[in-house]
mmCIF file of C-alpha atoms in Angstrom:
data_model
loop_
_atom_site.group_PDB
_atom_site.id
_atom_site.type_symbol
_atom_site.label_atom_id
_atom_site.label_comp_id
_atom_site.label_asym_id
_atom_site.label_seq_id
_atom_site.Cartn_x
_atom_site.Cartn_y
_atom_site.Cartn_z
ATOM 1 C CA GLY A 52 -9.986 -17.941 -2.391
ATOM 2 C CA ALA A 53 -6.242 -17.641 -2.181
ATOM 3 C CA GLY A 54 -4.816 -14.195 -1.633
ATOM 4 C CA VAL A 55 -1.579 -12.710 -2.873
ATOM 5 C CA SER A 56 1.428 -14.762 -1.857
ATOM 6 C CA GLN A 57 5.074 -13.761 -1.746
ATOM 7 C CA SER A 58 8.250 -15.722 -1.292
ATOM 8 C CA PRO A 59 10.510 -15.869 0.498
ATOM 9 C CA SER A 60 9.024 -14.254 3.576
ATOM 10 C CA ASN A 61 12.497 -13.340 4.789
ATOM 11 C CA LYS A 62 15.772 -13.029 2.912
ATOM 12 C CA VAL A 63 19.171 -12.237 4.343
ATOM 13 C CA THR A 64 21.877 -11.656 1.790
ATOM 14 C CA GLU A 65 25.388 -10.301 1.645
ATOM 15 C CA LYS A 66 26.141 -6.971 0.063
ATOM 16 C CA GLY A 67 26.857 -7.407 -3.631
ATOM 17 C CA LYS A 68 24.767 -10.534 -4.121
ATOM 18 C CA ASP A 69 21.728 -10.723 -6.398
ATOM 19 C CA VAL A 70 18.276 -11.566 -5.019
ATOM 20 C CA GLU A 71 14.978 -12.578 -6.574
ATOM 21 C CA LEU A 72 11.646 -11.915 -4.914
ATOM 22 C CA ARG A 73 8.525 -13.673 -6.128
ATOM 23 C CA CYS A 74 4.877 -12.637 -6.165
ATOM 24 C CA ASP A 75 1.838 -14.792 -6.971
ATOM 25 C CA PRO A 76 -1.176 -12.513 -7.483
ATOM 26 C CA ILE A 77 -4.824 -13.352 -7.022
ATOM 27 C CA SER A 78 -6.020 -15.438 -9.949
ATOM 28 C CA GLY A 79 -7.583 -13.302 -12.661
ATOM 29 C CA HIS A 80 -6.120 -10.014 -11.477
ATOM 30 C CA THR A 81 -4.615 -8.225 -14.444
ATOM 31 C CA ALA A 82 -2.733 -5.548 -12.542
ATOM 32 C CA LEU A 83 0.252 -6.198 -10.297
ATOM 33 C CA TYR A 84 2.220 -3.692 -8.246
ATOM 34 C CA TRP A 85 5.521 -3.735 -6.376
ATOM 35 C CA TYR A 86 6.189 -1.445 -3.429
ATOM 36 C CA ARG A 87 8.982 -0.985 -0.934
ATOM 37 C CA GLN A 88 8.420 -0.068 2.708
ATOM 38 C CA SER A 89 11.277 0.939 4.937
ATOM 39 C CA LEU A 90 10.965 1.033 8.712
ATOM 40 C CA GLY A 91 8.762 3.934 9.713
ATOM 41 C CA GLN A 92 8.347 5.072 6.118
ATOM 42 C CA GLY A 93 5.421 5.132 3.753
ATOM 43 C CA LEU A 94 4.852 2.862 0.808
ATOM 44 C CA GLU A 95 7.251 3.584 -2.040
ATOM 45 C CA PHE A 96 5.927 2.648 -5.482
ATOM 46 C CA LEU A 97 8.391 0.688 -7.607
ATOM 47 C CA ILE A 98 6.632 -0.645 -10.704
ATOM 48 C CA TYR A 99 3.295 -1.880 -11.956
ATOM 49 C CA PHE A 100 2.250 -4.390 -14.585
ATOM 50 C CA GLN A 101 -0.836 -4.460 -16.746
ATOM 51 C CA GLY A 102 -0.818 -8.025 -17.985
ATOM 52 C CA ASN A 103 2.809 -8.770 -18.823
ATOM 53 C CA SER A 104 3.771 -5.224 -19.741
ATOM 54 C CA ALA A 105 5.089 -2.564 -17.371
ATOM 55 C CA PRO A 106 3.750 0.852 -18.419
ATOM 56 C CA ASP A 107 5.242 2.586 -15.401
ATOM 57 C CA LYS A 108 8.735 1.764 -14.169
ATOM 58 C CA SER A 109 9.297 5.227 -12.771
ATOM 59 C CA GLY A 110 9.687 4.084 -9.193
ATOM 60 C CA LEU A 111 12.596 1.707 -9.701
ATOM 61 C CA PRO A 112 15.409 3.268 -7.614
ATOM 62 C CA SER A 113 18.258 2.329 -9.962
ATOM 63 C CA ASP A 114 19.158 0.080 -12.872
ATOM 64 C CA ARG A 115 20.052 -2.616 -10.342
ATOM 65 C CA PHE A 116 16.321 -3.180 -9.955
ATOM 66 C CA SER A 117 14.278 -5.014 -12.564
ATOM 67 C CA ALA A 118 11.010 -6.892 -12.679
ATOM 68 C CA GLU A 119 9.166 -9.154 -15.021
ATOM 69 C CA ARG A 120 5.802 -10.833 -15.193
ATOM 70 C CA THR A 121 5.037 -13.926 -17.178
ATOM 71 C CA GLY A 122 1.755 -15.435 -18.297
ATOM 72 C CA GLY A 123 -0.111 -12.525 -16.764
ATOM 73 C CA SER A 124 0.456 -14.102 -13.400
ATOM 74 C CA VAL A 125 3.661 -14.587 -11.412
ATOM 75 C CA SER A 126 6.061 -11.677 -11.103
ATOM 76 C CA THR A 127 9.695 -11.575 -10.056
ATOM 77 C CA LEU A 128 11.523 -8.536 -8.709
ATOM 78 C CA THR A 129 15.280 -8.845 -9.094
ATOM 79 C CA ILE A 130 17.826 -6.732 -7.271
ATOM 80 C CA GLN A 131 21.369 -7.032 -8.548
ATOM 81 C CA ARG A 132 24.487 -6.231 -6.539
ATOM 82 C CA THR A 133 22.466 -5.543 -3.397
ATOM 83 C CA GLN A 134 23.393 -2.633 -1.157
ATOM 84 C CA GLN A 135 22.588 -2.083 2.503
ATOM 85 C CA GLU A 136 20.136 0.671 1.592
ATOM 86 C CA ASP A 137 18.084 -1.972 -0.250
ATOM 87 C CA SER A 138 17.089 -3.449 3.114
ATOM 88 C CA ALA A 139 13.324 -3.059 3.448
ATOM 89 C CA VAL A 140 10.056 -4.934 3.179
ATOM 90 C CA TYR A 141 9.057 -5.514 -0.431
ATOM 91 C CA LEU A 142 5.309 -5.705 -0.912
ATOM 92 C CA CYS A 143 3.372 -6.981 -3.878
ATOM 93 C CA ALA A 144 -0.258 -6.168 -4.609
ATOM 94 C CA SER A 145 -2.728 -7.143 -7.299
ATOM 95 C CA SER A 146 -6.038 -5.717 -8.470
ATOM 96 C CA PRO A 147 -8.693 -6.727 -11.001
ATOM 97 C CA THR A 148 -7.900 -3.665 -13.129
ATOM 98 C CA THR A 149 -5.658 -0.646 -12.840
ATOM 99 C CA VAL A 150 -8.394 1.957 -12.727
ATOM 100 C CA GLY A 151 -10.383 2.771 -9.628
ATOM 101 C CA THR A 152 -10.155 -0.627 -7.999
ATOM 102 C CA GLU A 153 -8.577 -1.576 -4.727
ATOM 103 C CA GLN A 154 -5.273 -3.382 -4.478
ATOM 104 C CA TYR A 155 -4.840 -6.526 -2.427
ATOM 105 C CA PHE A 156 -1.488 -6.970 -0.769
ATOM 106 C CA GLY A 157 0.669 -9.955 0.002
ATOM 107 C CA PRO A 158 2.472 -10.402 3.319
ATOM 108 C CA GLY A 159 5.728 -8.989 1.977
ATOM 109 C CA THR A 160 9.333 -10.136 1.796
ATOM 110 C CA ARG A 161 11.661 -8.713 4.416
ATOM 111 C CA LEU A 162 15.063 -8.207 2.785
ATOM 112 C CA THR A 163 18.126 -7.660 4.941
ATOM 113 C CA VAL A 164 21.435 -6.872 3.270
ATOM 114 C CA THR A 165 24.440 -7.411 5.545
ATOM 115 C CA GLU B 76 1.984 18.324 -7.124
ATOM 116 C CA ASP B 77 -0.396 15.551 -6.070
ATOM 117 C CA GLN B 78 -0.143 14.939 -2.348
ATOM 118 C CA VAL B 79 -1.797 12.968 0.466
ATOM 119 C CA THR B 80 -1.377 13.975 4.115
ATOM 120 C CA GLN B 81 -2.633 11.993 7.087
ATOM 121 C CA SER B 82 -3.145 13.276 10.611
ATOM 122 C CA PRO B 83 -2.457 12.737 13.369
ATOM 123 C CA GLU B 84 0.718 10.675 12.946
ATOM 124 C CA ALA B 85 -0.132 8.738 16.077
ATOM 125 C CA LEU B 86 -3.224 8.442 18.229
ATOM 126 C CA ARG B 87 -3.759 6.705 21.523
ATOM 127 C CA LEU B 88 -7.322 6.011 22.669
ATOM 128 C CA GLN B 89 -8.966 4.280 25.558
ATOM 129 C CA GLU B 90 -11.240 1.407 24.689
ATOM 130 C CA GLY B 91 -14.652 2.835 23.826
ATOM 131 C CA GLU B 92 -13.323 6.341 23.124
ATOM 132 C CA SER B 93 -14.489 7.291 19.628
ATOM 133 C CA SER B 94 -12.328 9.424 17.354
ATOM 134 C CA SER B 95 -11.538 10.259 13.724
ATOM 135 C CA LEU B 96 -8.486 9.993 11.504
ATOM 136 C CA ASN B 97 -7.957 12.505 8.723
ATOM 137 C CA CYS B 98 -6.665 12.127 5.179
ATOM 138 C CA SER B 99 -6.379 15.341 3.217
ATOM 139 C CA TYR B 100 -5.467 15.321 -0.444
ATOM 140 C CA THR B 101 -4.519 17.773 -3.154
ATOM 141 C CA VAL B 102 -4.838 16.189 -6.558
ATOM 142 C CA SER B 103 -5.809 17.452 -9.972
ATOM 143 C CA GLY B 104 -8.621 14.934 -10.214
ATOM 144 C CA LEU B 105 -9.806 12.142 -7.947
ATOM 145 C CA ARG B 106 -10.540 8.716 -9.359
ATOM 146 C CA GLY B 107 -10.750 6.954 -6.011
ATOM 147 C CA LEU B 108 -9.655 7.161 -2.371
ATOM 148 C CA PHE B 109 -8.710 4.007 -0.514
ATOM 149 C CA TRP B 110 -8.354 3.193 3.176
ATOM 150 C CA TYR B 111 -6.175 0.343 4.400
ATOM 151 C CA ARG B 112 -5.244 -1.117 7.745
ATOM 152 C CA GLN B 113 -1.735 -2.447 8.347
ATOM 153 C CA ASP B 114 -0.728 -4.615 11.282
ATOM 154 C CA PRO B 115 2.958 -4.942 12.227
ATOM 155 C CA GLY B 116 4.800 -7.367 9.976
ATOM 156 C CA LYS B 117 1.901 -7.716 7.541
ATOM 157 C CA GLY B 118 0.824 -6.231 4.247
ATOM 158 C CA PRO B 119 -1.902 -3.575 4.157
ATOM 159 C CA GLU B 120 -5.449 -4.885 4.354
ATOM 160 C CA PHE B 121 -8.064 -3.187 2.201
ATOM 161 C CA LEU B 122 -10.923 -1.482 4.063
ATOM 162 C CA PHE B 123 -12.849 0.953 1.832
ATOM 163 C CA THR B 124 -12.971 2.675 -1.528
ATOM 164 C CA LEU B 125 -14.667 6.073 -1.915
ATOM 165 C CA TYR B 126 -15.224 7.646 -5.302
ATOM 166 C CA SER B 127 -17.135 10.903 -4.903
ATOM 167 C CA ALA B 128 -17.760 13.642 -2.354
ATOM 168 C CA GLY B 129 -20.584 12.805 0.012
ATOM 169 C CA GLU B 130 -20.016 9.082 -0.206
ATOM 170 C CA GLU B 131 -19.870 7.083 3.043
ATOM 171 C CA LYS B 132 -19.026 3.440 3.767
ATOM 172 C CA GLU B 133 -19.209 1.457 6.980
ATOM 173 C CA LYS B 134 -17.733 -1.736 8.303
ATOM 174 C CA GLU B 135 -18.238 -2.760 11.906
ATOM 175 C CA ARG B 136 -16.848 0.098 14.044
ATOM 176 C CA LEU B 137 -15.369 1.969 11.098
ATOM 177 C CA LYS B 138 -16.997 4.553 8.859
ATOM 178 C CA ALA B 139 -15.241 6.368 6.043
ATOM 179 C CA THR B 140 -16.475 9.646 4.582
ATOM 180 C CA LEU B 141 -15.278 11.784 1.682
ATOM 181 C CA THR B 142 -15.369 15.478 0.815
ATOM 182 C CA LYS B 143 -13.718 17.302 -2.067
ATOM 183 C CA LYS B 144 -10.589 17.904 0.000
ATOM 184 C CA GLU B 145 -10.389 15.200 2.630
ATOM 185 C CA SER B 146 -11.579 11.893 3.983
ATOM 186 C CA PHE B 147 -12.256 10.872 7.541
ATOM 187 C CA LEU B 148 -12.095 7.430 9.074
ATOM 188 C CA HIS B 149 -14.389 7.464 12.082
ATOM 189 C CA ILE B 150 -13.803 4.808 14.725
ATOM 190 C CA THR B 151 -16.746 4.265 17.060
ATOM 191 C CA ALA B 152 -16.186 2.634 20.447
ATOM 192 C CA PRO B 153 -12.816 1.172 19.441
ATOM 193 C CA LYS B 154 -11.450 -2.053 20.853
ATOM 194 C CA PRO B 155 -7.802 -3.036 21.408
ATOM 195 C CA GLU B 156 -7.926 -5.169 18.260
ATOM 196 C CA ASP B 157 -8.454 -1.993 16.237
ATOM 197 C CA SER B 158 -4.870 -1.027 17.054
ATOM 198 C CA ALA B 159 -2.974 -0.775 13.756
ATOM 199 C CA THR B 160 -1.622 1.728 11.273
ATOM 200 C CA TYR B 161 -4.321 3.144 9.009
ATOM 201 C CA LEU B 162 -3.206 4.158 5.533
ATOM 202 C CA CYS B 163 -4.929 6.367 2.998
ATOM 203 C CA ALA B 164 -4.185 6.351 -0.724
ATOM 204 C CA VAL B 165 -5.508 8.239 -3.721
ATOM 205 C CA GLN B 166 -5.661 7.386 -7.390
ATOM 206 C CA THR B 167 -5.809 10.428 -9.623
ATOM 207 C CA SER B 168 -7.622 10.766 -12.908
ATOM 208 C CA ASN B 169 -4.556 12.159 -14.660
ATOM 209 C CA ALA B 170 -4.219 11.167 -18.279
ATOM 210 C CA GLY B 171 -1.691 8.652 -19.430
ATOM 211 C CA ASN B 172 -0.642 5.334 -18.072
ATOM 212 C CA ASN B 173 0.018 6.506 -14.543
ATOM 213 C CA ARG B 174 -2.154 4.167 -12.495
ATOM 214 C CA LYS B 175 -0.182 4.222 -9.306
ATOM 215 C CA LEU B 176 -1.641 5.235 -5.964
ATOM 216 C CA ILE B 177 -0.375 8.182 -3.965
ATOM 217 C CA TRP B 178 0.029 7.075 -0.351
ATOM 218 C CA GLY B 179 -0.094 8.942 2.926
ATOM 219 C CA LEU B 180 2.342 8.053 5.710
ATOM 220 C CA GLY B 181 -0.409 6.626 7.898
ATOM 221 C CA THR B 182 -1.823 7.110 11.382
ATOM 222 C CA SER B 183 -0.632 4.726 14.044
ATOM 223 C CA LEU B 184 -3.571 3.944 16.313
ATOM 224 C CA ALA B 185 -3.217 2.353 19.729
ATOM 225 C CA VAL B 186 -6.330 1.422 21.716
ATOM 226 C CA ASN B 187 -5.735 0.690 25.370
ATOM 227 C CA PRO B 188 -8.003 -1.734 27.255
#
Protein backbone atom coordinates (compact mmCIF):
# COMPACT_ATOMS: atom_id res chain seq x y z
CA GLY A 1 0.00 0.00 0.00
CA ALA A 2 0.95 3.63 -0.26
CA GLY A 3 3.19 5.02 2.44
CA VAL A 4 3.30 8.49 3.92
CA SER A 5 3.80 11.16 1.29
CA GLN A 6 4.96 14.74 1.71
CA SER A 7 5.03 17.69 -0.61
CA PRO A 8 6.93 19.53 -1.77
CA SER A 9 10.11 17.50 -1.45
CA ASN A 10 12.17 20.68 -1.55
CA LYS A 11 11.20 24.28 -0.86
CA VAL A 12 13.39 27.34 -1.16
CA THR A 13 11.85 30.53 0.13
CA GLU A 14 12.91 34.03 1.00
CA LYS A 15 13.11 35.20 4.57
CA GLY A 16 9.78 36.64 5.66
CA LYS A 17 7.62 34.59 3.31
CA ASP A 18 5.01 32.08 4.46
CA VAL A 19 5.27 28.39 3.52
CA GLU A 20 2.90 25.45 3.66
CA LEU A 21 4.09 21.87 3.94
CA ARG A 22 1.71 19.01 3.25
CA CYS A 23 1.52 15.48 4.62
CA ASP A 24 -0.65 12.60 3.38
CA PRO A 25 -0.62 9.83 6.00
CA ILE A 26 -1.20 6.14 5.48
CA SER A 27 -4.90 5.50 4.99
CA GLY A 28 -6.62 4.59 8.24
CA HIS A 29 -3.88 5.88 10.52
CA THR A 30 -5.46 8.02 13.21
CA ALA A 31 -2.28 9.56 14.58
CA LEU A 32 -0.08 12.00 12.70
CA TYR A 33 3.16 13.59 13.85
CA TRP A 34 5.35 16.43 12.63
CA TYR A 35 9.07 16.56 13.36
CA ARG A 36 11.95 18.80 12.38
CA GLN A 37 15.47 17.54 11.73
CA SER A 38 18.36 19.91 11.35
CA LEU A 39 21.68 18.84 9.87
CA GLY A 40 23.46 16.57 12.31
CA GLN A 41 20.72 16.93 14.90
CA GLY A 42 18.16 14.55 16.30
CA LEU A 43 14.47 14.52 15.58
CA GLU A 44 12.68 17.47 17.16
CA PHE A 45 9.01 16.85 17.93
CA LEU A 46 6.69 19.63 16.78
CA ILE A 47 3.08 18.50 17.11
CA TYR A 48 0.86 15.45 16.92
CA PHE A 49 -2.73 14.88 15.91
CA GLN A 50 -5.19 12.30 17.12
CA GLY A 51 -7.85 12.46 14.45
CA ASN A 52 -8.30 16.16 13.71
CA SER A 53 -7.39 17.40 17.17
CA ALA A 54 -3.91 18.29 18.40
CA PRO A 55 -3.56 17.30 22.06
CA ASP A 56 0.12 18.20 22.17
CA LYS A 57 1.43 21.34 20.50
CA SER A 58 4.28 21.71 22.95
CA GLY A 59 7.01 21.33 20.36
CA LEU A 60 6.01 24.21 18.10
CA PRO A 61 9.01 26.58 18.28
CA SER A 62 7.01 29.82 18.10
CA ASP A 63 3.61 31.22 17.21
CA ARG A 64 4.81 31.50 13.61
CA PHE A 65 4.27 27.75 13.38
CA SER A 66 0.81 26.22 13.08
CA ALA A 67 -0.67 22.99 11.82
CA GLU A 68 -4.04 21.59 11.00
CA ARG A 69 -5.50 18.28 9.96
CA THR A 70 -8.74 17.84 8.12
CA GLY A 71 -10.94 14.81 7.62
CA GLY A 72 -8.63 12.76 9.80
CA SER A 73 -6.26 12.58 6.89
CA VAL A 74 -4.17 15.30 5.24
CA SER A 75 -2.22 17.67 7.44
CA THR A 76 -0.63 21.02 6.66
CA LEU A 77 2.20 22.63 8.60
CA THR A 78 2.36 26.38 8.05
CA ILE A 79 5.33 28.56 8.87
CA GLN A 80 4.67 32.28 8.73
CA ARG A 81 7.32 34.95 8.23
CA THR A 82 10.06 32.35 7.75
CA GLN A 83 13.47 32.89 9.31
CA GLN A 84 16.80 31.38 8.34
CA GLU A 85 16.79 29.25 11.49
CA ASP A 86 13.66 27.53 10.14
CA SER A 87 15.81 25.83 7.50
CA ALA A 88 15.64 22.09 8.15
CA VAL A 89 14.02 18.89 6.96
CA TYR A 90 10.41 18.63 8.09
CA LEU A 91 9.27 15.05 8.57
CA CYS A 92 5.77 13.72 8.91
CA ALA A 93 4.86 10.34 10.37
CA SER A 94 1.64 8.44 10.93
CA SER A 95 0.67 5.49 13.09
CA PRO A 96 -2.45 3.37 13.57
CA THR A 97 -2.85 4.68 17.13
CA THR A 98 -0.89 6.91 19.46
CA VAL A 99 -0.11 4.29 22.07
CA GLY A 100 2.64 1.74 21.71
CA THR A 101 2.63 1.52 17.95
CA GLU A 102 5.36 2.37 15.52
CA GLN A 103 5.35 5.50 13.41
CA TYR A 104 5.85 5.40 9.66
CA PHE A 105 7.69 8.33 8.17
CA GLY A 106 7.42 10.19 4.91
CA PRO A 107 10.46 11.27 2.88
CA GLY A 108 10.45 14.77 4.34
CA THR A 109 10.40 18.30 2.97
CA ARG A 110 13.73 20.09 2.86
CA LEU A 111 13.09 23.76 3.61
CA THR A 112 15.75 26.34 2.82
CA VAL A 113 15.18 29.94 3.85
CA THR A 114 17.46 32.40 2.05
CA GLU B 1 13.78 13.82 33.17
CA ASP B 2 13.09 11.19 30.51
CA GLN B 3 16.14 10.66 28.35
CA VAL B 4 17.48 8.41 25.58
CA THR B 5 21.21 8.11 24.89
CA GLN B 6 22.75 6.21 21.99
CA SER B 7 26.34 5.03 21.71
CA PRO B 8 28.65 5.12 19.97
CA GLU B 9 27.91 8.25 17.93
CA ALA B 10 29.68 6.72 14.96
CA LEU B 11 30.92 3.25 14.15
CA ARG B 12 32.98 2.00 11.25
CA LEU B 13 33.08 -1.74 10.56
CA GLN B 14 34.59 -3.99 7.97
CA GLU B 15 32.18 -6.13 6.03
CA GLY B 16 31.46 -9.25 8.08
CA GLU B 17 32.61 -7.70 11.37
CA SER B 18 29.74 -8.09 13.84
CA SER B 19 29.04 -5.45 16.47
CA SER B 20 26.34 -3.91 18.66
CA LEU B 21 24.78 -0.48 19.01
CA ASN B 22 23.52 0.68 22.38
CA CYS B 23 20.45 2.66 23.40
CA SER B 24 20.17 3.44 27.08
CA TYR B 25 17.09 5.08 28.51
CA THR B 26 15.94 6.63 31.75
CA VAL B 27 12.18 6.96 31.81
CA SER B 28 9.56 6.75 34.51
CA GLY B 29 7.77 3.97 32.68
CA LEU B 30 8.34 2.26 29.35
CA ARG B 31 5.46 1.72 26.96
CA GLY B 32 7.61 0.77 23.98
CA LEU B 33 11.10 1.11 22.49
CA PHE B 34 11.51 1.56 18.76
CA TRP B 35 14.47 1.13 16.42
CA TYR B 36 14.67 2.92 13.09
CA ARG B 37 17.13 3.11 10.25
CA GLN B 38 17.68 6.38 8.39
CA ASP B 39 19.48 6.69 5.08
CA PRO B 40 20.80 10.10 3.95
CA GLY B 41 18.06 12.28 2.51
CA LYS B 42 15.27 9.93 3.57
CA GLY B 43 12.83 9.60 6.43
CA PRO B 44 13.46 7.03 9.17
CA GLU B 45 12.45 3.48 8.33
CA PHE B 46 10.86 1.41 11.07
CA LEU B 47 12.76 -1.71 12.15
CA PHE B 48 11.54 -3.07 15.51
CA THR B 49 9.31 -2.45 18.49
CA LEU B 50 10.17 -3.92 21.91
CA TYR B 51 7.78 -3.73 24.82
CA SER B 52 9.24 -5.57 27.80
CA ALA B 53 12.58 -6.62 29.25
CA GLY B 54 13.83 -9.89 27.83
CA GLU B 55 12.09 -9.41 24.51
CA GLU B 56 14.11 -9.99 21.32
CA LYS B 57 13.29 -9.43 17.64
CA GLU B 58 15.22 -10.32 14.52
CA LYS B 59 15.24 -9.25 10.92
CA GLU B 60 17.88 -10.51 8.53
CA ARG B 61 21.26 -9.49 10.03
CA LEU B 62 19.73 -7.39 12.78
CA LYS B 63 18.62 -8.44 16.24
CA ALA B 64 17.23 -6.09 18.86
CA THR B 65 17.17 -6.90 22.57
CA LEU B 66 15.75 -5.07 25.58
CA THR B 67 16.59 -4.87 29.28
CA LYS B 68 15.13 -2.61 31.94
CA LYS B 69 17.75 0.05 31.24
CA GLU B 70 18.92 -0.37 27.67
CA SER B 71 18.45 -1.92 24.27
CA PHE B 72 21.03 -3.34 21.92
CA LEU B 73 20.90 -3.60 18.16
CA HIS B 74 23.18 -6.45 17.19
CA ILE B 75 24.44 -6.50 13.61
CA THR B 76 25.77 -9.88 12.48
CA ALA B 77 28.13 -10.07 9.51
CA PRO B 78 27.18 -6.61 8.23
CA LYS B 79 27.24 -5.67 4.57
CA PRO B 80 27.91 -2.24 3.03
CA GLU B 81 24.18 -1.79 2.46
CA ASP B 82 23.70 -1.79 6.23
CA SER B 83 25.45 1.58 6.34
CA ALA B 84 22.97 4.11 7.74
CA THR B 85 22.11 6.02 10.88
CA TYR B 86 20.28 3.89 13.43
CA LEU B 87 17.85 5.72 15.68
CA CYS B 88 16.29 4.62 18.95
CA ALA B 89 13.12 6.10 20.42
CA VAL B 90 11.08 5.48 23.55
CA GLN B 91 7.44 6.05 24.35
CA THR B 92 6.79 6.46 28.05
CA SER B 93 3.73 5.36 29.96
CA ASN B 94 3.31 8.76 31.60
CA ALA B 95 -0.26 9.80 32.20
CA GLY B 96 -1.95 12.43 30.14
CA ASN B 97 -2.03 13.07 26.46
CA ASN B 98 1.71 13.04 25.93
CA ARG B 99 2.12 10.42 23.22
CA LYS B 100 5.29 11.70 21.68
CA LEU B 101 8.44 9.62 21.35
CA ILE B 102 11.71 10.55 23.00
CA TRP B 103 14.48 10.17 20.42
CA GLY B 104 18.17 9.45 20.72
CA LEU B 105 20.65 11.23 18.46
CA GLY B 106 21.49 8.05 16.57
CA THR B 107 24.54 5.97 15.69
CA SER B 108 26.04 6.52 12.28
CA LEU B 109 27.20 3.16 10.96
CA ALA B 110 29.58 2.76 8.04
CA VAL B 111 30.39 -0.72 6.73
CA ASN B 112 33.39 -0.91 4.45
CA PRO B 113 33.61 -3.59 1.74
